[in-house]
Every structure is written in structure tokens, then in C-alpha cells.
């Protein structure tokens, strides 16, 4: 059972055939290297309780 206090991010990859049913879970402190930078930025600010953040200005 996962601890409800540790946020997780699910990654669903769009792949052909039987590989499409694969889901990976990552802790928010260990996002995959290929996470889009603005998504990682948004997740980091969400975890700090910030409702709004600006990226790329």
C-alpha cells in the first residue's frame, strides 16, 4: 500500500499493442528525466502550495 502523504505522478505512455497498458508511478521528488520542464516547474510549485506560477518570462 502506498503512503497517502507521498504524492505520486502517473506516466501513461502511448505505445502500440500490448505495451500501451503500461503505467509507471514516480514520486514527485524523482520525476523522469524526460519530464517536460514546464510540467516539472508546475508540479514543484503545486507541491509548495502555490496556486499560480509564471514560467518562461
PDB file of C-alpha atoms in Angstrom:
ATOM      1  CA  UNK A   1       0.000   0.000   0.000  1.00  0.00           C
ATOM      2  CA  UNK A   2       1.295   3.448  -0.908  1.00  0.00           C
ATOM      3  CA  UNK A   3       1.559   6.115   1.756  1.00  0.00           C
ATOM      4  CA  UNK A   4      -1.152   8.742   1.091  1.00  0.00           C
ATOM      5  CA  UNK A   5       1.213  11.506   2.249  1.00  0.00           C
ATOM      6  CA  UNK A   6       3.683  10.943  -0.610  1.00  0.00           C
ATOM      7  CA  UNK A   7       2.405  12.465  -3.868  1.00  0.00           C
ATOM      8  CA  UNK A   8       2.915  10.347  -6.977  1.00  0.00           C
ATOM      9  CA  UNK A   9       2.793  11.144 -10.666  1.00  0.00           C
ATOM     10  CA  UNK A  10       1.480   8.516 -13.104  1.00  0.00           C
ATOM     11  CA  UNK A  11       3.042   8.388 -16.541  1.00  0.00           C
ATOM     12  CA  UNK A  12       0.990   6.777 -19.297  1.00  0.00           C
ATOM     13  CA  UNK A  13       2.964   6.192 -22.450  1.00  0.00           C
ATOM     14  CA  UNK A  14       1.247   5.992 -25.816  1.00  0.00           C
ATOM     15  CA  UNK A  15       2.703   2.852 -27.381  1.00  0.00           C
ATOM     16  CA  UNK A  16       1.385   0.272 -29.830  1.00  0.00           C
ATOM     17  CA  UNK A  17      -0.067  -3.095 -28.923  1.00  0.00           C
ATOM     18  CA  UNK A  18       0.270  -4.689 -25.508  1.00  0.00           C
ATOM     19  CA  UNK A  19       2.807  -2.079 -24.374  1.00  0.00           C
ATOM     20  CA  UNK A  20       0.019   0.542 -24.202  1.00  0.00           C
ATOM     21  CA  UNK A  21      -1.367  -0.893 -20.950  1.00  0.00           C
ATOM     22  CA  UNK A  22       1.805   0.044 -19.060  1.00  0.00           C
ATOM     23  CA  UNK A  23       1.571   2.709 -16.331  1.00  0.00           C
ATOM     24  CA  UNK A  24       4.542   3.901 -14.282  1.00  0.00           C
ATOM     25  CA  UNK A  25       4.338   5.774 -10.977  1.00  0.00           C
ATOM     26  CA  UNK A  26       7.006   8.253  -9.929  1.00  0.00           C
ATOM     27  CA  UNK A  27       7.416  10.118  -6.673  1.00  0.00           C
ATOM     28  CA  UNK A  28       7.219  13.851  -7.207  1.00  0.00           C
ATOM     29  CA  UNK A  29      10.769  14.231  -5.912  1.00  0.00           C
ATOM     30  CA  UNK A  30      12.056  11.815  -8.592  1.00  0.00           C
ATOM     31  CA  UNK A  31      10.340  12.750 -11.840  1.00  0.00           C
ATOM     32  CA  UNK A  32      11.608  11.035 -15.017  1.00  0.00           C
ATOM     33  CA  UNK A  33      14.446  12.760 -16.874  1.00  0.00           C
ATOM     34  CA  UNK A  34      12.197  13.288 -19.899  1.00  0.00           C
ATOM     35  CA  UNK A  35       9.571  15.293 -17.959  1.00  0.00           C
ATOM     36  CA  UNK A  36       8.679  18.457 -19.873  1.00  0.00           C
ATOM     37  CA  UNK A  37      10.360  21.339 -17.974  1.00  0.00           C
ATOM     38  CA  UNK A  38       7.239  23.494 -17.590  1.00  0.00           C
ATOM     39  CA  UNK A  39       5.317  20.494 -16.210  1.00  0.00           C
ATOM     40  CA  UNK A  40       8.061  19.827 -13.643  1.00  0.00           C
ATOM     41  CA  UNK A  41       8.028  23.542 -12.744  1.00  0.00           C
ATOM     42  CA  UNK A  42       4.248  23.481 -12.258  1.00  0.00           C
ATOM     43  CA  UNK A  43       4.392  20.337 -10.121  1.00  0.00           C
ATOM     44  CA  UNK A  44       7.118  21.855  -7.924  1.00  0.00           C
ATOM     45  CA  UNK A  45       5.046  24.997  -7.331  1.00  0.00           C
ATOM     46  CA  UNK A  46       1.863  22.992  -6.714  1.00  0.00           C
ATOM     47  CA  UNK A  47       3.665  20.996  -4.020  1.00  0.00           C
ATOM     48  CA  UNK A  48       4.677  24.292  -2.357  1.00  0.00           C
ATOM     49  CA  UNK A  49       1.004  25.268  -2.222  1.00  0.00           C
ATOM     50  CA  UNK A  50       1.332  27.987  -4.850  1.00  0.00           C
ATOM     51  CA  UNK A  51      -1.805  28.293  -6.954  1.00  0.00           C
ATOM     52  CA  UNK A  52      -0.136  30.362  -9.679  1.00  0.00           C
ATOM     53  CA  UNK A  53       3.390  30.421 -11.065  1.00  0.00           C
ATOM     54  CA  UNK A  54       4.938  32.014 -14.137  1.00  0.00           C
ATOM     55  CA  UNK A  55       7.378  30.152 -16.365  1.00  0.00           C
ATOM     56  CA  UNK A  56       9.460  31.477 -19.227  1.00  0.00           C
ATOM     57  CA  UNK A  57       9.103  35.192 -18.613  1.00  0.00           C
TER      58      UNK A  57
END
